[in-house]
PDB file of C-alpha atoms and ligand atoms in Angstrom:
ATOM      1  CA  MET U   1       0.000   0.000   0.000  1.00  0.00           C
ATOM      2  CA  PHE U   2       1.169   3.530  -0.763  1.00  0.00           C
ATOM      3  CA  SER U   3       0.857   6.413   1.671  1.00  0.00           C
ATOM      4  CA  TYR U   4      -0.996   9.572   0.585  1.00  0.00           C
ATOM      5  CA  LYS U   5       2.390  11.370   0.251  1.00  0.00           C
ATOM      6  CA  GLN U   6       3.830   8.596  -1.966  1.00  0.00           C
ATOM      7  CA  LEU U   7       0.700   8.599  -4.141  1.00  0.00           C
ATOM      8  CA  ARG U   8       0.880  12.402  -4.555  1.00  0.00           C
ATOM      9  CA  SER U   9       4.553  12.258  -5.510  1.00  0.00           C
ATOM     10  CA  ARG U  10       3.884   9.410  -7.999  1.00  0.00           C
ATOM     11  CA  SER U  11       1.006  11.285  -9.544  1.00  0.00           C
ATOM     12  CA  ARG U  12       3.183  14.434  -9.869  1.00  0.00           C
ATOM     13  CA  ILE U  13       5.912  12.401 -11.634  1.00  0.00           C
ATOM     14  CA  LEU U  14       3.282  10.848 -13.922  1.00  0.00           C
ATOM     15  CA  THR U  15       1.741  14.248 -14.746  1.00  0.00           C
ATOM     16  CA  SER U  16       5.144  15.732 -15.604  1.00  0.00           C
ATOM     17  CA  ARG U  17       6.053  12.657 -17.742  1.00  0.00           C
ATOM     18  CA  VAL U  18       2.748  12.943 -19.608  1.00  0.00           C
ATOM     19  CA  SER U  19       3.200  16.666 -20.299  1.00  0.00           C
ATOM     20  CA  GLU U  20       6.845  16.086 -21.312  1.00  0.00           C
ATOM     21  CA  GLY U  21       5.614  13.302 -23.638  1.00  0.00           C
ATOM     22  CA  MET U  22       2.935  15.537 -25.178  1.00  0.00           C
ATOM     23  CA  PHE U  23       5.462  18.326 -25.747  1.00  0.00           C
ATOM     24  CA  PHE U  24       7.907  15.877 -27.369  1.00  0.00           C
ATOM     25  CA  LEU U  25       5.133  14.499 -29.603  1.00  0.00           C
ATOM     26  CA  ARG U  26       4.391  18.044 -30.835  1.00  0.00           C
ATOM     27  CA  ARG U  27       8.081  18.547 -31.681  1.00  0.00           C
ATOM     28  CA  PHE U  28       7.993  15.217 -33.587  1.00  0.00           C
ATOM     29  CA  VAL U  29       4.943  16.299 -35.603  1.00  0.00           C
ATOM     30  CA  GLY U  30       6.773  19.529 -36.535  1.00  0.00           C
ATOM     31  CA  ALA U  31      10.003  17.784 -37.665  1.00  0.00           C
ATOM     32  CA  PRO U  32       9.590  13.972 -37.794  1.00  0.00           C
ATOM     33  CA  ARG U  33      12.920  13.139 -39.467  1.00  0.00           C
ATOM     34  CA  GLN U  34      14.888  15.358 -37.100  1.00  0.00           C
ATOM     35  CA  VAL U  35      13.211  14.189 -33.879  1.00  0.00           C
ATOM     36  CA  GLY U  36      12.966  10.598 -35.070  1.00  0.00           C
ATOM     37  CA  SER U  37      10.711   9.285 -32.306  1.00  0.00           C
ATOM     38  CA  VAL U  38       7.177   9.890 -31.052  1.00  0.00           C
ATOM     39  CA  MET U  39       8.006   9.857 -27.374  1.00  0.00           C
ATOM     40  CA  PRO U  40      10.983  10.196 -25.004  1.00  0.00           C
ATOM     41  CA  SER U  41      12.968   7.045 -24.191  1.00  0.00           C
ATOM     42  CA  SER U  42      11.679   4.745 -21.463  1.00  0.00           C
ATOM     43  CA  PRO U  43      13.513   4.217 -18.148  1.00  0.00           C
ATOM     44  CA  TYR U  44      14.390   0.694 -19.439  1.00  0.00           C
ATOM     45  CA  LEU U  45      16.177   2.080 -22.500  1.00  0.00           C
ATOM     46  CA  MET U  46      17.821   4.747 -20.350  1.00  0.00           C
ATOM     47  CA  ARG U  47      19.210   2.064 -17.982  1.00  0.00           C
ATOM     48  CA  ALA U  48      20.346  -0.139 -20.882  1.00  0.00           C
ATOM     49  CA  MET U  49      22.325   2.807 -22.269  1.00  0.00           C
ATOM     50  CA  MET U  50      23.774   3.879 -18.901  1.00  0.00           C
ATOM     51  CA  ASP U  51      24.797   0.281 -18.084  1.00  0.00           C
ATOM     52  CA  ARG U  52      27.146   0.305 -21.106  1.00  0.00           C
ATOM     53  CA  ILE U  53      29.266   2.964 -19.392  1.00  0.00           C
ATOM     54  CA  ASP U  54      32.001   2.183 -16.902  1.00  0.00           C
ATOM     55  CA  TRP U  55      31.352   5.012 -14.408  1.00  0.00           C
ATOM     56  CA  ASP U  56      34.947   5.304 -13.331  1.00  0.00           C
ATOM     57  CA  LEU U  57      34.951   9.105 -12.897  1.00  0.00           C
ATOM     58  CA  PRO U  58      36.154  11.592 -14.040  1.00  0.00           C
ATOM     59  CA  LEU U  59      34.888  11.042 -17.580  1.00  0.00           C
ATOM     60  CA  ASN U  60      34.601  13.184 -20.703  1.00  0.00           C
ATOM     61  CA  ILE U  61      31.185  12.496 -22.250  1.00  0.00           C
ATOM     62  CA  ALA U  62      29.291  14.002 -25.186  1.00  0.00           C
ATOM     63  CA  GLU U  63      25.540  13.430 -25.385  1.00  0.00           C
ATOM     64  CA  LEU U  64      24.030  13.900 -28.850  1.00  0.00           C
ATOM     65  CA  GLY U  65      20.305  14.517 -29.377  1.00  0.00           C
ATOM     66  CA  ALA U  66      19.226  15.059 -25.785  1.00  0.00           C
ATOM     67  CA  GLY U  67      15.494  15.656 -26.459  1.00  0.00           C
ATOM     68  CA  THR U  68      13.744  16.348 -23.152  1.00  0.00           C
ATOM     69  CA  GLY U  69      16.796  15.167 -21.202  1.00  0.00           C
ATOM     70  CA  VAL U  70      15.959  11.558 -20.227  1.00  0.00           C
ATOM     71  CA  PHE U  71      19.623  10.529 -20.559  1.00  0.00           C
ATOM     72  CA  THR U  72      21.013  13.939 -19.554  1.00  0.00           C
ATOM     73  CA  ARG U  73      19.397  13.653 -16.098  1.00  0.00           C
ATOM     74  CA  ALA U  74      20.769  10.123 -15.691  1.00  0.00           C
ATOM     75  CA  ILE U  75      24.295  11.128 -16.768  1.00  0.00           C
ATOM     76  CA  VAL U  76      24.342  14.196 -14.512  1.00  0.00           C
ATOM     77  CA  GLY U  77      23.109  12.019 -11.626  1.00  0.00           C
ATOM     78  CA  ARG U  78      25.990   9.596 -12.167  1.00  0.00           C
ATOM     79  CA  MET U  79      28.590  12.347 -12.561  1.00  0.00           C
ATOM     80  CA  THR U  80      27.678  13.896  -9.183  1.00  0.00           C
ATOM     81  CA  SER U  81      27.099  12.467  -5.728  1.00  0.00           C
ATOM     82  CA  GLY U  82      23.522  13.774  -5.859  1.00  0.00           C
ATOM     83  CA  GLU U  83      23.868  15.366  -2.425  1.00  0.00           C
ATOM     84  CA  ASN U  84      24.193  19.004  -3.472  1.00  0.00           C
ATOM     85  CA  PRO U  85      22.255  20.498  -6.423  1.00  0.00           C
ATOM     86  CA  ASP U  86      25.092  23.033  -7.029  1.00  0.00           C
ATOM     87  CA  GLU U  87      27.768  20.319  -7.112  1.00  0.00           C
ATOM     88  CA  LYS U  88      30.175  20.413 -10.082  1.00  0.00           C
ATOM     89  CA  LEU U  89      30.258  17.461 -12.463  1.00  0.00           C
ATOM     90  CA  ASN U  90      33.115  15.010 -12.011  1.00  0.00           C
ATOM     91  CA  GLY U  91      34.417  15.335 -15.584  1.00  0.00           C
ATOM     92  CA  ASN U  92      33.103  17.115 -18.678  1.00  0.00           C
ATOM     93  CA  LEU U  93      29.648  16.687 -20.170  1.00  0.00           C
ATOM     94  CA  MET U  94      28.854  18.266 -23.537  1.00  0.00           C
ATOM     95  CA  VAL U  95      25.150  18.021 -24.359  1.00  0.00           C
ATOM     96  CA  PHE U  96      23.797  18.718 -27.870  1.00  0.00           C
ATOM     97  CA  GLU U  97      20.181  19.275 -28.900  1.00  0.00           C
ATOM     98  CA  ILE U  98      19.323  21.000 -32.178  1.00  0.00           C
ATOM     99  CA  ASP U  99      15.700  21.880 -31.325  1.00  0.00           C
ATOM    100  CA  PRO U 100      15.767  25.184 -29.394  1.00  0.00           C
ATOM    101  CA  ALA U 101      12.523  24.416 -27.517  1.00  0.00           C
ATOM    102  CA  LEU U 102      13.847  21.052 -26.251  1.00  0.00           C
ATOM    103  CA  LYS U 103      17.239  22.610 -25.476  1.00  0.00           C
ATOM    104  CA  ALA U 104      15.458  25.233 -23.332  1.00  0.00           C
ATOM    105  CA  ILE U 105      13.625  22.529 -21.314  1.00  0.00           C
ATOM    106  CA  ILE U 106      16.914  20.914 -20.258  1.00  0.00           C
ATOM    107  CA  GLU U 107      18.675  24.186 -19.511  1.00  0.00           C
ATOM    108  CA  LYS U 108      15.722  25.248 -17.348  1.00  0.00           C
ATOM    109  CA  GLU U 109      15.700  21.962 -15.428  1.00  0.00           C
ATOM    110  CA  ILE U 110      19.433  21.440 -14.921  1.00  0.00           C
ATOM    111  CA  ALA U 111      20.860  24.666 -13.540  1.00  0.00           C
ATOM    112  CA  GLY U 112      24.297  25.567 -14.882  1.00  0.00           C
ATOM    113  CA  LEU U 113      24.265  23.053 -17.738  1.00  0.00           C
ATOM    114  CA  VAL U 114      24.921  24.577 -21.160  1.00  0.00           C
ATOM    115  CA  VAL U 115      23.178  22.710 -23.977  1.00  0.00           C
ATOM    116  CA  TYR U 116      24.784  23.168 -27.385  1.00  0.00           C
ATOM    117  CA  GLY U 117      22.944  23.007 -30.731  1.00  0.00           C
ATOM    118  CA  ASP U 118      23.975  20.957 -33.741  1.00  0.00           C
ATOM    119  CA  ALA U 119      26.035  17.829 -32.957  1.00  0.00           C
ATOM    120  CA  ARG U 120      28.212  18.619 -35.994  1.00  0.00           C
ATOM    121  CA  GLU U 121      29.773  21.326 -33.822  1.00  0.00           C
ATOM    122  CA  LEU U 122      31.278  18.731 -31.455  1.00  0.00           C
ATOM    123  CA  PRO U 123      34.926  19.362 -32.547  1.00  0.00           C
ATOM    124  CA  GLN U 124      34.648  23.135 -32.063  1.00  0.00           C
ATOM    125  CA  ILE U 125      32.947  22.770 -28.677  1.00  0.00           C
ATOM    126  CA  MET U 126      35.608  20.284 -27.501  1.00  0.00           C
ATOM    127  CA  GLU U 127      38.296  22.717 -28.582  1.00  0.00           C
ATOM    128  CA  SER U 128      36.639  25.676 -26.845  1.00  0.00           C
ATOM    129  CA  LEU U 129      36.474  23.680 -23.592  1.00  0.00           C
ATOM    130  CA  SER U 130      40.018  22.290 -24.020  1.00  0.00           C
ATOM    131  CA  VAL U 131      38.663  18.721 -23.982  1.00  0.00           C
ATOM    132  CA  ARG U 132      41.146  16.701 -26.048  1.00  0.00           C
ATOM    133  CA  GLN U 133      39.450  13.293 -26.130  1.00  0.00           C
ATOM    134  CA  LEU U 134      36.164  11.719 -25.157  1.00  0.00           C
ATOM    135  CA  ASP U 135      35.654   8.556 -23.132  1.00  0.00           C
ATOM    136  CA  TYR U 136      32.074   8.120 -24.346  1.00  0.00           C
ATOM    137  CA  VAL U 137      29.614   9.511 -26.848  1.00  0.00           C
ATOM    138  CA  VAL U 138      25.996   8.764 -25.901  1.00  0.00           C
ATOM    139  CA  SER U 139      23.787   9.204 -28.939  1.00  0.00           C
ATOM    140  CA  SER U 140      20.023   9.232 -29.478  1.00  0.00           C
ATOM    141  CA  LEU U 141      20.333  10.727 -32.950  1.00  0.00           C
ATOM    142  CA  PRO U 142      18.060   9.127 -35.561  1.00  0.00           C
ATOM    143  CA  PHE U 143      21.052   8.455 -37.873  1.00  0.00           C
ATOM    144  CA  ALA U 144      19.019   6.247 -40.224  1.00  0.00           C
ATOM    145  CA  VAL U 145      16.623   9.074 -41.171  1.00  0.00           C
ATOM    146  CA  LEU U 146      18.840  12.162 -40.868  1.00  0.00           C
ATOM    147  CA  PRO U 147      20.251  13.542 -44.147  1.00  0.00           C
ATOM    148  CA  PRO U 148      23.129  11.120 -45.011  1.00  0.00           C
ATOM    149  CA  ARG U 149      25.703  13.949 -45.159  1.00  0.00           C
ATOM    150  CA  MET U 150      24.701  15.086 -41.677  1.00  0.00           C
ATOM    151  CA  THR U 151      25.005  11.508 -40.341  1.00  0.00           C
ATOM    152  CA  ALA U 152      28.446  11.104 -41.973  1.00  0.00           C
ATOM    153  CA  SER U 153      29.792  14.376 -40.652  1.00  0.00           C
ATOM    154  CA  ILE U 154      28.538  13.672 -37.102  1.00  0.00           C
ATOM    155  CA  LEU U 155      30.097  10.184 -37.195  1.00  0.00           C
ATOM    156  CA  ASP U 156      33.383  11.703 -38.454  1.00  0.00           C
ATOM    157  CA  ALA U 157      33.314  14.105 -35.494  1.00  0.00           C
ATOM    158  CA  VAL U 158      32.626  11.184 -33.129  1.00  0.00           C
ATOM    159  CA  ASP U 159      35.531   9.148 -34.595  1.00  0.00           C
ATOM    160  CA  ASP U 160      37.871  12.111 -34.256  1.00  0.00           C
ATOM    161  CA  GLY U 161      36.710  12.999 -30.748  1.00  0.00           C
ATOM    162  CA  LEU U 162      36.858   9.562 -29.103  1.00  0.00           C
ATOM    163  CA  LYS U 163      39.905   8.142 -27.313  1.00  0.00           C
ATOM    164  CA  PRO U 164      41.446   5.043 -28.952  1.00  0.00           C
ATOM    165  CA  ASP U 165      39.594   2.951 -26.352  1.00  0.00           C
ATOM    166  CA  GLY U 166      36.544   5.228 -26.305  1.00  0.00           C
ATOM    167  CA  LYS U 167      32.995   4.073 -27.037  1.00  0.00           C
ATOM    168  CA  LEU U 168      29.955   5.255 -28.927  1.00  0.00           C
ATOM    169  CA  ILE U 169      26.780   4.113 -27.166  1.00  0.00           C
ATOM    170  CA  ALA U 170      23.841   4.699 -29.494  1.00  0.00           C
ATOM    171  CA  TYR U 171      20.284   3.492 -29.832  1.00  0.00           C
ATOM    172  CA  GLN U 172      18.407   3.038 -33.079  1.00  0.00           C
ATOM    173  CA  TYR U 173      15.055   1.524 -34.018  1.00  0.00           C
ATOM    174  CA  SER U 174      16.513  -0.787 -36.659  1.00  0.00           C
ATOM    175  CA  LYS U 175      19.752  -2.518 -37.694  1.00  0.00           C
ATOM    176  CA  HIS U 176      20.150  -0.146 -40.649  1.00  0.00           C
ATOM    177  CA  MET U 177      23.234   1.525 -39.115  1.00  0.00           C
ATOM    178  CA  LYS U 178      25.052  -1.745 -38.256  1.00  0.00           C
ATOM    179  CA  PRO U 179      27.302  -1.836 -41.388  1.00  0.00           C
ATOM    180  CA  TYR U 180      28.063   1.876 -41.061  1.00  0.00           C
ATOM    181  CA  PHE U 181      29.124   1.457 -37.424  1.00  0.00           C
ATOM    182  CA  GLU U 182      31.130  -1.691 -38.326  1.00  0.00           C
ATOM    183  CA  LYS U 183      33.054   0.276 -40.927  1.00  0.00           C
ATOM    184  CA  ARG U 184      34.161   2.720 -38.266  1.00  0.00           C
ATOM    185  CA  PHE U 185      34.606   0.586 -35.110  1.00  0.00           C
ATOM    186  CA  GLU U 186      36.614  -2.568 -34.306  1.00  0.00           C
ATOM    187  CA  SER U 187      33.754  -3.988 -32.243  1.00  0.00           C
ATOM    188  CA  VAL U 188      29.988  -3.436 -32.455  1.00  0.00           C
ATOM    189  CA  LYS U 189      27.774  -5.205 -29.917  1.00  0.00           C
ATOM    190  CA  ILE U 190      24.004  -4.966 -30.199  1.00  0.00           C
ATOM    191  CA  SER U 191      21.339  -5.591 -27.588  1.00  0.00           C
ATOM    192  CA  PHE U 192      17.579  -5.193 -27.771  1.00  0.00           C
ATOM    193  CA  VAL U 193      15.263  -3.289 -25.421  1.00  0.00           C
ATOM    194  CA  LEU U 194      11.649  -4.357 -25.829  1.00  0.00           C
ATOM    195  CA  ARG U 195      10.219  -2.051 -23.179  1.00  0.00           C
ATOM    196  CA  ASN U 196      10.407   1.167 -25.157  1.00  0.00           C
ATOM    197  CA  VAL U 197       8.109   2.770 -27.745  1.00  0.00           C
ATOM    198  CA  PRO U 198       9.166   1.654 -30.280  1.00  0.00           C
ATOM    199  CA  PRO U 199      11.486  -1.162 -29.074  1.00  0.00           C
ATOM    200  CA  ALA U 200      15.109  -0.211 -29.663  1.00  0.00           C
ATOM    201  CA  PHE U 201      18.525  -1.652 -30.503  1.00  0.00           C
ATOM    202  CA  VAL U 202      21.383  -0.458 -28.299  1.00  0.00           C
ATOM    203  CA  TYR U 203      24.752  -0.335 -30.080  1.00  0.00           C
ATOM    204  CA  GLU U 204      27.980  -0.454 -28.114  1.00  0.00           C
ATOM    205  CA  CYS U 205      30.705   0.559 -30.583  1.00  0.00           C
ATOM    206  CA  SER U 206      34.290   0.288 -29.292  1.00  0.00           C
ATOM    207  CA  ASN U 207      37.723   1.265 -30.583  1.00  0.00           C
ATOM    208  CA  PRO U 208      37.354   3.633 -33.529  1.00  0.00           C
ATOM    209  CA  LYS U 209      39.316   2.185 -36.497  1.00  0.00           C
ATOM    210  CA  LYS U 210      40.601   5.675 -37.416  1.00  0.00           C
ATOM    211  CA  LYS U 211      42.674   5.645 -34.232  1.00  0.00           C
ATOM    212  CA  LYS U 212      44.593   2.451 -35.159  1.00  0.00           C
TER     213      LYS U 212
HETATM  214  C1  LIG S   1      14.960  10.219 -30.909  1.00  0.00           C
HETATM  215  S1  LIG S   1      15.113  11.825 -30.143  1.00  0.00           S
HETATM  216  C2  LIG S   1      15.832  11.352 -28.606  1.00  0.00           C
HETATM  217  C3  LIG S   1      15.568  12.268 -27.449  1.00  0.00           C
HETATM  218  C4  LIG S   1      16.056  11.765 -26.082  1.00  0.00           C
HETATM  219  N1  LIG S   1      17.488  11.589 -26.004  1.00  0.00           N
HETATM  220  C5  LIG S   1      15.388  10.472 -25.716  1.00  0.00           C
HETATM  221  O1  LIG S   1      16.036   9.420 -25.881  1.00  0.00           O
HETATM  222  O2  LIG S   1      14.240  10.511 -25.263  1.00  0.00           O
HETATM  223  C6  LIG S   1      16.464  12.502 -31.082  1.00  0.00           C
HETATM  224  C7  LIG S   1      16.813  13.952 -30.772  1.00  0.00           C
HETATM  225  O3  LIG S   1      17.936  14.340 -31.585  1.00  0.00           O
HETATM  226  C8  LIG S   1      17.784  15.716 -31.920  1.00  0.00           C
HETATM  227  N2  LIG S   1      18.646  16.000 -33.094  1.00  0.00           N
HETATM  228  C9  LIG S   1      18.431  15.664 -34.390  1.00  0.00           C
HETATM  229  N3  LIG S   1      19.462  16.084 -35.158  1.00  0.00           N
HETATM  230  C10 LIG S   1      20.354  16.678 -34.334  1.00  0.00           C
HETATM  231  C11 LIG S   1      21.625  17.293 -34.535  1.00  0.00           C
HETATM  232  N4  LIG S   1      22.198  17.402 -35.732  1.00  0.00           N
HETATM  233  N5  LIG S   1      22.284  17.787 -33.443  1.00  0.00           N
HETATM  234  C12 LIG S   1      21.727  17.705 -32.194  1.00  0.00           C
HETATM  235  N6  LIG S   1      20.508  17.148 -31.954  1.00  0.00           N
HETATM  236  C13 LIG S   1      19.830  16.629 -33.001  1.00  0.00           C
HETATM  237  C14 LIG S   1      16.282  15.851 -32.178  1.00  0.00           C
HETATM  238  O4  LIG S   1      15.859  17.196 -32.105  1.00  0.00           O
HETATM  239  C15 LIG S   1      15.703  14.959 -31.072  1.00  0.00           C
HETATM  240  O5  LIG S   1      15.415  15.677 -29.907  1.00  0.00           O
END
């Protein structure tokens, strides 16, 4: 049985998830190929993505295509002790979201976090922050439906930015990107998360070939 307080807090979480979902759906209707999904990722997909990361801090992480911030919140939570809301991150987190309305949601929620725009700007942002190499890139970008030149230039930036033993952790709704990832990475492991709308494939891509 839940107490009245627990029920109120659960209903508040549910209400905010529903309004976040409705907002996201409206952004999808406005730009389906850019947003690439009808609703934010589920907690199951979020955990599957976060579990691919060895949280041996400090880490340099880039998150691409943050949407309403489902993964951003999880990453920030893992890069801090969670005890003090003003606490600095243990490492560097560069978050990218091209939709200004979604970008604004995250910046409003996570005080002090700067959200950058187009993921193609990753090299310039790394340079401006003096971040030489990334441990992880966490991507939600709908690579399969983005313009092919945009996908290629983002993947070039990811290859260039990652450490030789760095990883790209990405989810996709199909196996369309498998050969493209295999061309660029020594190892590509795929797992499947059923409890997401739609169900998703999680790609763990290790050791960029360019760095060999
Ligand atoms: C499938 S949604 C994922 C949102 C969120 N990470 C989640 O999992 O719920 C993909 C997001 O990538 C963003 N996006 C698309 N192209 C982008 C680009 N070139 N740079 C940065 N973000 C981009 C879209 O606006 C959208 O919010």
